PDB file of C-alpha atoms in Angstrom:
ATOM      1  CA  MET J   1     157.433 225.732  32.338  1.00  0.00           C
ATOM      2  CA  ALA J   2     156.064 223.336  34.962  1.00  0.00           C
ATOM      3  CA  ASP J   3     152.709 221.740  34.316  1.00  0.00           C
ATOM      4  CA  THR J   4     150.251 222.862  36.974  1.00  0.00           C
ATOM      5  CA  LYS J   5     147.091 220.965  37.776  1.00  0.00           C
ATOM      6  CA  ASP J   6     144.026 222.219  39.532  1.00  0.00           C
ATOM      7  CA  PRO J   7     143.209 219.694  42.274  1.00  0.00           C
ATOM      8  CA  THR J   8     140.084 221.606  43.157  1.00  0.00           C
ATOM      9  CA  GLY J   9     138.688 221.314  39.637  1.00  0.00           C
ATOM     10  CA  SER J  10     139.502 217.620  39.491  1.00  0.00           C
ATOM     11  CA  SER J  11     137.755 216.943  42.792  1.00  0.00           C
ATOM     12  CA  LYS J  12     134.714 218.890  41.637  1.00  0.00           C
ATOM     13  CA  ALA J  13     134.540 216.833  38.451  1.00  0.00           C
ATOM     14  CA  LYS J  14     134.744 213.588  40.418  1.00  0.00           C
ATOM     15  CA  TRP J  15     132.058 214.804  42.810  1.00  0.00           C
ATOM     16  CA  LEU J  16     129.823 215.713  39.877  1.00  0.00           C
ATOM     17  CA  VAL J  17     130.240 212.269  38.296  1.00  0.00           C
ATOM     18  CA  VAL J  18     129.252 210.619  41.587  1.00  0.00           C
ATOM     19  CA  ALA J  19     126.410 213.058  42.270  1.00  0.00           C
ATOM     20  CA  VAL J  20     124.576 212.582  38.947  1.00  0.00           C
ATOM     21  CA  PRO J  21     123.343 208.987  39.574  1.00  0.00           C
ATOM     22  CA  TYR J  22     122.377 209.865  43.159  1.00  0.00           C
ATOM     23  CA  LEU J  23     120.464 212.896  41.926  1.00  0.00           C
ATOM     24  CA  TRP J  24     118.752 210.748  39.294  1.00  0.00           C
ATOM     25  CA  SER J  25     117.730 208.207  41.959  1.00  0.00           C
ATOM     26  CA  ALA J  26     116.487 210.963  44.273  1.00  0.00           C
ATOM     27  CA  ILE J  27     114.299 212.532  41.575  1.00  0.00           C
ATOM     28  CA  PHE J  28     112.897 209.427  39.896  1.00  0.00           C
ATOM     29  CA  PHE J  29     112.820 206.921  42.771  1.00  0.00           C
ATOM     30  CA  LEU J  30     112.977 208.483  46.228  1.00  0.00           C
ATOM     31  CA  ALA J  31     110.605 211.371  45.523  1.00  0.00           C
ATOM     32  CA  PRO J  32     107.821 209.164  44.052  1.00  0.00           C
ATOM     33  CA  PHE J  33     108.420 206.594  46.792  1.00  0.00           C
ATOM     34  CA  PHE J  34     107.937 209.160  49.561  1.00  0.00           C
ATOM     35  CA  ILE J  35     104.761 210.387  47.836  1.00  0.00           C
ATOM     36  CA  ILE J  36     103.418 206.809  47.823  1.00  0.00           C
ATOM     37  CA  VAL J  37     104.370 206.383  51.491  1.00  0.00           C
ATOM     38  CA  LYS J  38     102.603 209.628  52.345  1.00  0.00           C
ATOM     39  CA  ILE J  39      99.424 208.480  50.546  1.00  0.00           C
ATOM     40  CA  SER J  40      99.608 205.066  52.268  1.00  0.00           C
ATOM     41  CA  LEU J  41      99.506 206.820  55.655  1.00  0.00           C
ATOM     42  CA  SER J  42      96.423 208.831  54.668  1.00  0.00           C
ATOM     43  CA  GLN J  43      92.725 207.968  54.771  1.00  0.00           C
ATOM     44  CA  THR J  44      90.277 207.466  51.922  1.00  0.00           C
ATOM     45  CA  ALA J  45      88.086 210.462  51.147  1.00  0.00           C
ATOM     46  CA  ILE J  46      85.485 211.484  48.575  1.00  0.00           C
ATOM     47  CA  ALA J  47      87.636 214.118  46.963  1.00  0.00           C
ATOM     48  CA  MET J  48      90.143 214.619  44.187  1.00  0.00           C
ATOM     49  CA  PRO J  49      92.654 213.204  44.823  1.00  0.00           C
ATOM     50  CA  PRO J  50      90.668 210.695  46.934  1.00  0.00           C
ATOM     51  CA  TYR J  51      92.611 210.801  50.190  1.00  0.00           C
ATOM     52  CA  MET J  52      93.093 212.992  53.240  1.00  0.00           C
ATOM     53  CA  PRO J  53      95.025 214.811  54.611  1.00  0.00           C
ATOM     54  CA  GLN J  54      96.657 216.852  51.860  1.00  0.00           C
ATOM     55  CA  PHE J  55      99.485 219.338  52.164  1.00  0.00           C
ATOM     56  CA  LYS J  56      98.000 222.676  51.179  1.00  0.00           C
ATOM     57  CA  ASP J  57     100.696 224.956  52.598  1.00  0.00           C
ATOM     58  CA  LEU J  58     103.583 224.886  55.060  1.00  0.00           C
ATOM     59  CA  ALA J  59     101.456 226.358  57.834  1.00  0.00           C
ATOM     60  CA  THR J  60      99.132 223.338  57.907  1.00  0.00           C
ATOM     61  CA  ALA J  61     101.779 220.723  57.088  1.00  0.00           C
ATOM     62  CA  TRP J  62     102.329 219.650  60.696  1.00  0.00           C
ATOM     63  CA  ASP J  63      98.583 219.278  61.282  1.00  0.00           C
ATOM     64  CA  ALA J  64      98.418 217.022  58.218  1.00  0.00           C
ATOM     65  CA  VAL J  65     101.343 214.897  59.430  1.00  0.00           C
ATOM     66  CA  ARG J  66      99.619 214.412  62.795  1.00  0.00           C
ATOM     67  CA  GLN J  67      96.682 212.795  60.971  1.00  0.00           C
ATOM     68  CA  PHE J  68      98.867 210.064  59.460  1.00  0.00           C
ATOM     69  CA  SER J  69      98.156 206.518  60.659  1.00  0.00           C
ATOM     70  CA  LEU J  70      99.137 202.915  59.993  1.00  0.00           C
ATOM     71  CA  ASP J  71      95.527 201.786  59.585  1.00  0.00           C
ATOM     72  CA  ASN J  72      96.009 200.777  55.955  1.00  0.00           C
ATOM     73  CA  TYR J  73      98.956 198.516  56.800  1.00  0.00           C
ATOM     74  CA  VAL J  74      96.978 196.944  59.642  1.00  0.00           C
ATOM     75  CA  PHE J  75      94.114 196.380  57.201  1.00  0.00           C
ATOM     76  CA  LEU J  76      96.451 194.463  54.862  1.00  0.00           C
ATOM     77  CA  THR J  77      97.341 192.030  57.642  1.00  0.00           C
ATOM     78  CA  GLU J  78      93.695 191.504  58.593  1.00  0.00           C
ATOM     79  CA  ASP J  79      92.324 190.835  55.097  1.00  0.00           C
ATOM     80  CA  PRO J  80      93.346 187.364  53.836  1.00  0.00           C
ATOM     81  CA  LEU J  81      92.962 188.527  50.209  1.00  0.00           C
ATOM     82  CA  TYR J  82      96.171 190.567  50.311  1.00  0.00           C
ATOM     83  CA  ILE J  83      98.204 187.902  52.115  1.00  0.00           C
ATOM     84  CA  ALA J  84      97.011 185.315  49.579  1.00  0.00           C
ATOM     85  CA  ALA J  85      97.879 187.690  46.712  1.00  0.00           C
ATOM     86  CA  TYR J  86     101.418 188.235  48.011  1.00  0.00           C
ATOM     87  CA  LEU J  87     102.004 184.510  48.557  1.00  0.00           C
ATOM     88  CA  SER J  88     100.512 183.627  45.166  1.00  0.00           C
ATOM     89  CA  SER J  89     102.700 186.222  43.429  1.00  0.00           C
ATOM     90  CA  LEU J  90     105.840 184.883  45.103  1.00  0.00           C
ATOM     91  CA  ARG J  91     104.878 181.300  44.205  1.00  0.00           C
ATOM     92  CA  ILE J  92     104.162 182.104  40.561  1.00  0.00           C
ATOM     93  CA  ALA J  93     107.336 184.188  40.302  1.00  0.00           C
ATOM     94  CA  LEU J  94     109.454 181.398  41.794  1.00  0.00           C
ATOM     95  CA  ILE J  95     108.000 178.677  39.546  1.00  0.00           C
ATOM     96  CA  SER J  96     108.293 180.947  36.493  1.00  0.00           C
ATOM     97  CA  THR J  97     111.932 181.723  37.295  1.00  0.00           C
ATOM     98  CA  LEU J  98     112.765 178.022  37.590  1.00  0.00           C
ATOM     99  CA  LEU J  99     111.001 177.348  34.273  1.00  0.00           C
ATOM    100  CA  LEU J 100     112.895 180.216  32.664  1.00  0.00           C
ATOM    101  CA  LEU J 101     116.188 178.823  33.954  1.00  0.00           C
ATOM    102  CA  ALA J 102     115.332 175.334  32.677  1.00  0.00           C
ATOM    103  CA  VAL J 103     114.421 176.696  29.232  1.00  0.00           C
ATOM    104  CA  GLY J 104     116.983 179.489  29.000  1.00  0.00           C
ATOM    105  CA  TYR J 105     120.114 177.635  30.099  1.00  0.00           C
ATOM    106  CA  PRO J 106     120.177 175.140  27.171  1.00  0.00           C
ATOM    107  CA  ILE J 107     119.497 178.000  24.738  1.00  0.00           C
ATOM    108  CA  ALA J 108     122.318 180.118  26.174  1.00  0.00           C
ATOM    109  CA  TYR J 109     124.644 177.116  26.271  1.00  0.00           C
ATOM    110  CA  GLY J 110     123.936 176.321  22.617  1.00  0.00           C
ATOM    111  CA  MET J 111     124.540 179.956  21.664  1.00  0.00           C
ATOM    112  CA  ALA J 112     127.854 180.031  23.532  1.00  0.00           C
ATOM    113  CA  ARG J 113     129.044 176.813  21.852  1.00  0.00           C
ATOM    114  CA  ALA J 114     127.952 177.915  18.366  1.00  0.00           C
ATOM    115  CA  PRO J 115     130.558 179.144  15.829  1.00  0.00           C
ATOM    116  CA  LYS J 116     131.613 182.744  16.424  1.00  0.00           C
ATOM    117  CA  GLY J 117     130.169 183.880  13.120  1.00  0.00           C
ATOM    118  CA  VAL J 118     126.706 182.677  14.109  1.00  0.00           C
ATOM    119  CA  ARG J 119     126.607 183.967  17.697  1.00  0.00           C
ATOM    120  CA  ASN J 120     125.702 187.550  16.811  1.00  0.00           C
ATOM    121  CA  VAL J 121     122.804 186.306  14.683  1.00  0.00           C
ATOM    122  CA  LEU J 122     121.561 184.135  17.538  1.00  0.00           C
ATOM    123  CA  VAL J 123     121.762 187.050  19.989  1.00  0.00           C
ATOM    124  CA  MET J 124     119.748 189.173  17.560  1.00  0.00           C
ATOM    125  CA  LEU J 125     117.100 186.447  17.320  1.00  0.00           C
ATOM    126  CA  VAL J 126     116.825 186.422  21.122  1.00  0.00           C
ATOM    127  CA  ILE J 127     116.289 190.188  21.353  1.00  0.00           C
ATOM    128  CA  LEU J 128     114.112 190.346  18.214  1.00  0.00           C
ATOM    129  CA  PRO J 129     110.802 190.096  20.173  1.00  0.00           C
ATOM    130  CA  PHE J 130     111.683 193.412  21.882  1.00  0.00           C
ATOM    131  CA  TRP J 131     111.117 195.115  18.525  1.00  0.00           C
ATOM    132  CA  THR J 132     107.420 194.369  18.896  1.00  0.00           C
ATOM    133  CA  SER J 133     105.152 195.868  21.532  1.00  0.00           C
ATOM    134  CA  PHE J 134     104.957 193.794  24.705  1.00  0.00           C
ATOM    135  CA  LEU J 135     101.180 194.201  24.816  1.00  0.00           C
ATOM    136  CA  ILE J 136     100.764 192.995  21.231  1.00  0.00           C
ATOM    137  CA  ARG J 137     102.850 189.897  21.957  1.00  0.00           C
ATOM    138  CA  VAL J 138     100.702 189.036  24.965  1.00  0.00           C
ATOM    139  CA  TYR J 139      97.515 189.590  22.962  1.00  0.00           C
ATOM    140  CA  ALA J 140      98.915 187.214  20.321  1.00  0.00           C
ATOM    141  CA  TRP J 141      98.997 184.465  22.945  1.00  0.00           C
ATOM    142  CA  ILE J 142      95.271 184.992  23.516  1.00  0.00           C
ATOM    143  CA  GLY J 143      94.668 184.031  19.888  1.00  0.00           C
ATOM    144  CA  ILE J 144      96.885 180.981  20.323  1.00  0.00           C
ATOM    145  CA  LEU J 145      95.631 179.666  23.676  1.00  0.00           C
ATOM    146  CA  LYS J 146      91.904 180.443  23.681  1.00  0.00           C
ATOM    147  CA  PRO J 147      89.604 177.397  23.282  1.00  0.00           C
ATOM    148  CA  GLU J 148      88.914 178.094  19.608  1.00  0.00           C
ATOM    149  CA  GLY J 149      92.428 179.407  18.999  1.00  0.00           C
ATOM    150  CA  LEU J 150      95.308 178.393  16.767  1.00  0.00           C
ATOM    151  CA  LEU J 151      96.654 175.692  19.095  1.00  0.00           C
ATOM    152  CA  THR J 152      93.292 173.943  19.238  1.00  0.00           C
ATOM    153  CA  MET J 153      92.997 174.163  15.440  1.00  0.00           C
ATOM    154  CA  LEU J 154      96.474 172.643  15.076  1.00  0.00           C
ATOM    155  CA  LEU J 155      95.672 169.741  17.404  1.00  0.00           C
ATOM    156  CA  GLN J 156      92.431 169.114  15.537  1.00  0.00           C
ATOM    157  CA  ALA J 157      94.252 169.190  12.190  1.00  0.00           C
ATOM    158  CA  LEU J 158      96.735 166.599  13.511  1.00  0.00           C
ATOM    159  CA  HIS J 159      93.771 164.488  14.705  1.00  0.00           C
ATOM    160  CA  ILE J 160      95.037 164.635  18.289  1.00  0.00           C
ATOM    161  CA  PHE J 161      91.769 166.343  19.250  1.00  0.00           C
ATOM    162  CA  GLY J 162      88.362 165.511  17.885  1.00  0.00           C
ATOM    163  CA  PRO J 163      86.277 168.099  16.002  1.00  0.00           C
ATOM    164  CA  ASP J 164      84.406 169.049  19.184  1.00  0.00           C
ATOM    165  CA  GLN J 165      87.390 169.022  21.550  1.00  0.00           C
ATOM    166  CA  GLN J 166      89.045 172.246  22.645  1.00  0.00           C
ATOM    167  CA  LEU J 167      92.233 173.008  24.547  1.00  0.00           C
ATOM    168  CA  LYS J 168      91.323 174.582  27.870  1.00  0.00           C
ATOM    169  CA  ILE J 169      94.496 176.457  28.849  1.00  0.00           C
ATOM    170  CA  PHE J 170      93.289 180.038  28.504  1.00  0.00           C
ATOM    171  CA  ASN J 171      92.346 181.771  31.790  1.00  0.00           C
ATOM    172  CA  THR J 172      94.439 179.343  33.848  1.00  0.00           C
ATOM    173  CA  GLU J 173      97.791 179.561  35.633  1.00  0.00           C
ATOM    174  CA  THR J 174      99.266 177.414  32.863  1.00  0.00           C
ATOM    175  CA  ALA J 175      98.578 180.205  30.381  1.00  0.00           C
ATOM    176  CA  VAL J 176     100.177 182.676  32.785  1.00  0.00           C
ATOM    177  CA  PHE J 177     103.328 180.540  32.998  1.00  0.00           C
ATOM    178  CA  ILE J 178     103.468 180.262  29.212  1.00  0.00           C
ATOM    179  CA  GLY J 179     103.113 184.029  28.784  1.00  0.00           C
ATOM    180  CA  ILE J 180     105.690 184.823  31.467  1.00  0.00           C
ATOM    181  CA  VAL J 181     108.275 182.343  30.147  1.00  0.00           C
ATOM    182  CA  TYR J 182     107.842 183.663  26.611  1.00  0.00           C
ATOM    183  CA  SER J 183     108.011 187.333  27.637  1.00  0.00           C
ATOM    184  CA  TYR J 184     110.913 187.127  30.096  1.00  0.00           C
ATOM    185  CA  LEU J 185     113.067 184.525  28.320  1.00  0.00           C
ATOM    186  CA  PRO J 186     115.536 187.091  26.861  1.00  0.00           C
ATOM    187  CA  PHE J 187     116.186 188.441  30.377  1.00  0.00           C
ATOM    188  CA  MET J 188     117.316 184.947  31.374  1.00  0.00           C
ATOM    189  CA  VAL J 189     119.174 183.975  28.207  1.00  0.00           C
ATOM    190  CA  LEU J 190     121.329 187.075  27.769  1.00  0.00           C
ATOM    191  CA  PRO J 191     123.033 187.039  31.226  1.00  0.00           C
ATOM    192  CA  LEU J 192     123.577 183.288  30.912  1.00  0.00           C
ATOM    193  CA  TYR J 193     125.044 183.696  27.430  1.00  0.00           C
ATOM    194  CA  ALA J 194     127.374 186.461  28.639  1.00  0.00           C
ATOM    195  CA  ALA J 195     128.697 184.182  31.399  1.00  0.00           C
ATOM    196  CA  LEU J 196     129.008 181.067  29.209  1.00  0.00           C
ATOM    197  CA  GLU J 197     130.495 182.837  26.193  1.00  0.00           C
ATOM    198  CA  LYS J 198     133.569 184.081  28.073  1.00  0.00           C
ATOM    199  CA  MET J 199     134.238 180.705  29.720  1.00  0.00           C
ATOM    200  CA  ASP J 200     137.608 179.070  28.993  1.00  0.00           C
ATOM    201  CA  HIS J 201     136.682 175.929  27.051  1.00  0.00           C
ATOM    202  CA  THR J 202     140.187 174.499  27.442  1.00  0.00           C
ATOM    203  CA  LEU J 203     139.107 173.562  30.973  1.00  0.00           C
ATOM    204  CA  LEU J 204     136.614 171.098  29.482  1.00  0.00           C
ATOM    205  CA  GLU J 205     139.313 169.694  27.201  1.00  0.00           C
ATOM    206  CA  ALA J 206     141.602 169.225  30.199  1.00  0.00           C
ATOM    207  CA  ALA J 207     138.798 167.510  32.126  1.00  0.00           C
ATOM    208  CA  ALA J 208     138.166 165.172  29.179  1.00  0.00           C
ATOM    209  CA  ASP J 209     141.888 164.340  28.971  1.00  0.00           C
ATOM    210  CA  LEU J 210     141.793 163.408  32.657  1.00  0.00           C
ATOM    211  CA  GLY J 211     138.899 161.039  32.065  1.00  0.00           C
ATOM    212  CA  CYS J 212     136.047 163.200  33.354  1.00  0.00           C
ATOM    213  CA  PRO J 213     132.693 162.332  31.683  1.00  0.00           C
ATOM    214  CA  PRO J 214     130.968 165.232  29.848  1.00  0.00           C
ATOM    215  CA  LEU J 215     128.014 165.366  32.268  1.00  0.00           C
ATOM    216  CA  GLN J 216     130.282 165.415  35.304  1.00  0.00           C
ATOM    217  CA  ALA J 217     132.470 168.072  33.662  1.00  0.00           C
ATOM    218  CA  PHE J 218     129.368 170.192  33.104  1.00  0.00           C
ATOM    219  CA  TRP J 219     128.355 170.133  36.780  1.00  0.00           C
ATOM    220  CA  LYS J 220     131.919 170.599  38.086  1.00  0.00           C
ATOM    221  CA  ILE J 221     133.200 173.182  35.588  1.00  0.00           C
ATOM    222  CA  THR J 222     130.600 174.740  33.290  1.00  0.00           C
ATOM    223  CA  PHE J 223     127.758 175.303  35.738  1.00  0.00           C
ATOM    224  CA  PRO J 224     129.912 176.775  38.586  1.00  0.00           C
ATOM    225  CA  LEU J 225     131.573 179.168  36.138  1.00  0.00           C
ATOM    226  CA  SER J 226     128.161 180.260  34.841  1.00  0.00           C
ATOM    227  CA  LEU J 227     126.758 181.031  38.310  1.00  0.00           C
ATOM    228  CA  PRO J 228     127.098 184.829  37.868  1.00  0.00           C
ATOM    229  CA  GLY J 229     124.808 184.580  34.834  1.00  0.00           C
ATOM    230  CA  VAL J 230     122.420 182.250  36.664  1.00  0.00           C
ATOM    231  CA  VAL J 231     122.115 184.626  39.620  1.00  0.00           C
ATOM    232  CA  ALA J 232     121.724 187.699  37.401  1.00  0.00           C
ATOM    233  CA  GLY J 233     119.140 186.043  35.149  1.00  0.00           C
ATOM    234  CA  CYS J 234     117.083 184.678  38.052  1.00  0.00           C
ATOM    235  CA  PHE J 235     116.846 188.022  39.821  1.00  0.00           C
ATOM    236  CA  LEU J 236     116.235 189.970  36.591  1.00  0.00           C
ATOM    237  CA  CYS J 237     113.222 187.704  36.027  1.00  0.00           C
ATOM    238  CA  PHE J 238     111.969 187.064  39.560  1.00  0.00           C
ATOM    239  CA  ILE J 239     111.773 190.686  40.712  1.00  0.00           C
ATOM    240  CA  PRO J 240     109.538 192.068  37.916  1.00  0.00           C
ATOM    241  CA  ILE J 241     107.436 188.888  37.705  1.00  0.00           C
ATOM    242  CA  VAL J 242     106.295 189.342  41.331  1.00  0.00           C
ATOM    243  CA  GLY J 243     104.593 192.607  40.401  1.00  0.00           C
ATOM    244  CA  GLU J 244     103.443 191.500  36.934  1.00  0.00           C
ATOM    245  CA  PHE J 245      99.972 192.709  35.955  1.00  0.00           C
ATOM    246  CA  VAL J 246      99.452 192.518  32.185  1.00  0.00           C
ATOM    247  CA  ILE J 247     100.101 188.794  31.665  1.00  0.00           C
ATOM    248  CA  PRO J 248      97.971 187.546  34.615  1.00  0.00           C
ATOM    249  CA  ASP J 249      95.172 189.927  33.664  1.00  0.00           C
ATOM    250  CA  LEU J 250      95.040 188.978  29.967  1.00  0.00           C
ATOM    251  CA  LEU J 251      95.948 185.277  30.107  1.00  0.00           C
ATOM    252  CA  GLY J 252      95.000 184.275  33.647  1.00  0.00           C
ATOM    253  CA  GLY J 253      91.595 185.838  33.974  1.00  0.00           C
ATOM    254  CA  SER J 254      89.812 186.400  37.259  1.00  0.00           C
ATOM    255  CA  GLY J 255      90.957 183.088  38.720  1.00  0.00           C
ATOM    256  CA  THR J 256      94.631 184.096  38.857  1.00  0.00           C
ATOM    257  CA  LEU J 257      95.466 186.005  42.016  1.00  0.00           C
ATOM    258  CA  MET J 258      98.563 188.206  41.887  1.00  0.00           C
ATOM    259  CA  ILE J 259      99.428 191.348  43.767  1.00  0.00           C
ATOM    260  CA  GLY J 260      99.744 193.408  40.574  1.00  0.00           C
ATOM    261  CA  LYS J 261      96.092 192.740  39.727  1.00  0.00           C
ATOM    262  CA  THR J 262      95.064 193.468  43.321  1.00  0.00           C
ATOM    263  CA  LEU J 263      96.948 196.767  43.230  1.00  0.00           C
ATOM    264  CA  TRP J 264      95.245 197.730  39.961  1.00  0.00           C
ATOM    265  CA  ALA J 265      91.797 196.880  41.344  1.00  0.00           C
ATOM    266  CA  GLU J 266      92.296 198.949  44.491  1.00  0.00           C
ATOM    267  CA  PHE J 267      93.669 201.939  42.623  1.00  0.00           C
ATOM    268  CA  PHE J 268      91.343 202.134  39.604  1.00  0.00           C
ATOM    269  CA  ASN J 269      88.229 200.116  40.434  1.00  0.00           C
ATOM    270  CA  ASN J 270      87.806 200.817  44.155  1.00  0.00           C
ATOM    271  CA  ARG J 271      89.627 204.177  43.963  1.00  0.00           C
ATOM    272  CA  ASP J 272      91.169 203.400  47.346  1.00  0.00           C
ATOM    273  CA  TRP J 273      94.497 205.158  46.850  1.00  0.00           C
ATOM    274  CA  PRO J 274      95.716 204.811  50.469  1.00  0.00           C
ATOM    275  CA  VAL J 275      95.250 201.027  50.553  1.00  0.00           C
ATOM    276  CA  SER J 276      96.724 200.580  47.074  1.00  0.00           C
ATOM    277  CA  SER J 277      99.722 202.704  48.106  1.00  0.00           C
ATOM    278  CA  ALA J 278     100.188 200.538  51.187  1.00  0.00           C
ATOM    279  CA  VAL J 279     100.082 197.451  48.951  1.00  0.00           C
ATOM    280  CA  ALA J 280     102.780 198.994  46.739  1.00  0.00           C
ATOM    281  CA  VAL J 281     105.010 199.907  49.699  1.00  0.00           C
ATOM    282  CA  VAL J 282     104.792 196.394  51.166  1.00  0.00           C
ATOM    283  CA  LEU J 283     105.533 194.916  47.731  1.00  0.00           C
ATOM    284  CA  LEU J 284     108.621 197.105  47.450  1.00  0.00           C
ATOM    285  CA  ILE J 285     109.799 196.044  50.898  1.00  0.00           C
ATOM    286  CA  ILE J 286     109.350 192.392  49.895  1.00  0.00           C
ATOM    287  CA  LEU J 287     111.386 192.952  46.721  1.00  0.00           C
ATOM    288  CA  VAL J 288     114.159 194.818  48.544  1.00  0.00           C
ATOM    289  CA  VAL J 289     115.299 191.508  50.072  1.00  0.00           C
ATOM    290  CA  PRO J 290     116.121 189.787  46.744  1.00  0.00           C
ATOM    291  CA  ILE J 291     117.591 193.036  45.404  1.00  0.00           C
ATOM    292  CA  VAL J 292     120.016 193.235  48.356  1.00  0.00           C
ATOM    293  CA  ILE J 293     120.845 189.541  47.949  1.00  0.00           C
ATOM    294  CA  PHE J 294     121.485 190.114  44.241  1.00  0.00           C
ATOM    295  CA  GLN J 295     123.825 193.027  44.925  1.00  0.00           C
ATOM    296  CA  ASN J 296     125.759 191.027  47.545  1.00  0.00           C
ATOM    297  CA  GLN J 297     126.086 188.089  45.154  1.00  0.00           C
ATOM    298  CA  GLN J 298     127.319 190.378  42.391  1.00  0.00           C
ATOM    299  CA  LYS J 299     130.048 191.687  44.690  1.00  0.00           C
ATOM    300  CA  LYS J 300     131.138 188.158  45.614  1.00  0.00           C
ATOM    301  CA  LEU J 301     131.117 186.947  42.022  1.00  0.00           C
TER     302      LEU J 301
END
């Protein structure tokens, strides 16, 4: 008896597999995004929720849409605070990403060159901080970096500082960089390790046989082959750091200006939901550029 297949059922199954991620994105990304866009086009009001107009029914929906305006976006361009916050966030994110790459690459390289029996242990040590709450880990750095904290006590015990000297790192950008590098280091190390671990090390042996110095072999062989991990790690760190709020707020204090803190202040302190929504939409548009670049690089690599 001939084996019959149902092409219709197969096509439906394929369509369902493709439709699930799009449906997930529509529910958990597009729908909230359009709500934020709608609020950003509204005006502040003394109400709950604190903006107007609101869609009460389909009959008045068009009247509400006609009240939308771009005033909040114009306000962002006129107030230097928001421009400075965006530029400061991009600067801190860029410097932090470069620091993460400088710290993470040697760690990933050492893990990839370690004996195979030790690599799994090293990977576990890298992801071990994720077993502890992110907020608790950031609070721990407060106890380390504050003027009377553990780092100051250590320097005094080593007689590097005098009894009355204190380390003044807390509530500065330096503390923010320390917290960001510590918190996001696994996101840089793991992609780099994945790229370096699968590299063919016989290429380095061949380069050495041909008289290529180790440093030159690294820049001509190892680093180019690890570029997919470099690109993935940099974007995995840069994109969330731009909108970071917890670390700048707890370690940077009021002197550190980042767009995440500005967004929080507008939404919760000033209760200006339309302006804060406009800030969030502009931030998303700014981050779309590196996301598109990342996706294009992933296709090429």
